[in-house]
Amino acid sequence: MESLATIIVAGQYAAAIAVFGGVLTTLGQGNIAAKAIESMARQPEARGSINTAMIISLAMAETNGIYGLVVSMLLLFVNPLVTRFVEIAQTLGLS
């Protein structure tokens, strides 16, 4: 059953890496907003098109954070590797 512990620990590390993607998403969104505001300050007449492009870019960047959250929740709470390992262990009579 040491292998089960290894699978669980690997899943937790993978979940941490997936959540770290949310941190990077936040930094990226801040950069998008800063550049958009900077562009609006330089060309106020293009405010509408810059604002539209910024909103679309922020929405696309946010999906990365949401995917990371979904993957981390799956790895923490319904890890398919753990389920498969338990099934195999039961068929082999190890547990």
XYZ file of C-alpha atoms in Angstrom:
95
model
C 0.000 0.000 0.000
C 3.020 2.297 -0.141
C 2.201 2.741 -3.808
C -1.196 4.169 -2.863
C 0.489 6.776 -0.674
C 2.801 7.654 -3.552
C -0.168 8.118 -5.891
C -1.941 10.343 -3.372
C 1.159 12.487 -2.798
C 1.729 12.829 -6.547
C -1.891 13.937 -6.933
C -1.435 16.576 -4.254
C 1.703 17.912 -5.917
C -0.099 18.026 -9.260
C -3.017 19.877 -7.640
C -0.619 22.438 -6.175
C 0.931 23.008 -9.592
C -2.548 23.408 -11.131
C -3.512 25.985 -8.493
C -0.230 27.821 -9.120
C -1.585 28.438 -12.618
C -4.211 30.630 -10.953
C -1.480 32.814 -9.485
C 0.068 33.217 -12.912
C -3.372 33.982 -14.336
C -3.762 36.831 -11.857
C -0.423 38.298 -12.859
C -1.349 38.017 -16.531
C -4.697 39.711 -16.001
C -3.002 42.561 -14.171
C -0.634 42.967 -17.089
C -3.514 42.959 -19.593
C -5.393 45.645 -17.647
C -2.277 47.788 -17.178
C -1.424 47.713 -20.877
C -5.031 48.503 -21.839
C -5.160 51.506 -19.519
C -1.803 52.643 -20.836
C -3.098 52.352 -24.418
C -6.270 54.295 -23.546
C -4.166 57.061 -22.021
C -2.133 57.353 -25.234
C -5.107 57.193 -27.632
C -8.356 58.170 -25.901
C -10.269 58.050 -29.204
C -9.627 54.275 -29.455
C -11.062 53.650 -25.988
C -14.008 51.557 -27.207
C -12.005 49.073 -29.255
C -9.265 48.807 -26.605
C -11.871 48.216 -23.893
C -13.553 45.478 -25.954
C -10.231 43.755 -26.662
C -9.317 43.991 -22.965
C -12.579 42.382 -21.813
C -12.197 39.516 -24.296
C -8.559 38.997 -23.277
C -9.448 38.996 -19.581
C -12.186 36.426 -20.176
C -9.799 34.164 -22.094
C -7.129 34.517 -19.413
C -9.645 33.713 -16.670
C -10.446 30.350 -18.243
C -6.888 29.229 -17.473
C -7.425 29.868 -13.772
C -10.793 28.114 -13.814
C -9.327 25.069 -15.576
C -6.539 24.931 -12.987
C -9.098 25.029 -10.189
C -11.187 22.271 -11.778
C -8.135 20.050 -12.338
C -6.926 20.554 -8.776
C -10.353 19.710 -7.325
C -10.524 16.568 -9.442
C -7.060 15.483 -8.327
C -7.794 16.122 -4.669
C -11.294 14.716 -4.343
C -11.927 12.231 -7.165
C -8.459 11.128 -8.196
C -9.043 8.450 -10.843
C -5.615 6.928 -10.210
C -6.512 6.125 -6.608
C -9.775 4.506 -7.642
C -8.036 2.405 -10.278
C -5.268 1.400 -7.856
C -7.819 0.231 -5.277
C -9.681 -1.789 -7.941
C -6.481 -3.505 -9.039
C -5.431 -4.179 -5.441
C -8.786 -5.774 -4.696
C -8.629 -8.036 -7.756
C -5.130 -9.149 -6.764
C -6.229 -9.679 -3.151
C -3.734 -7.175 -1.711
C -6.155 -5.280 0.488
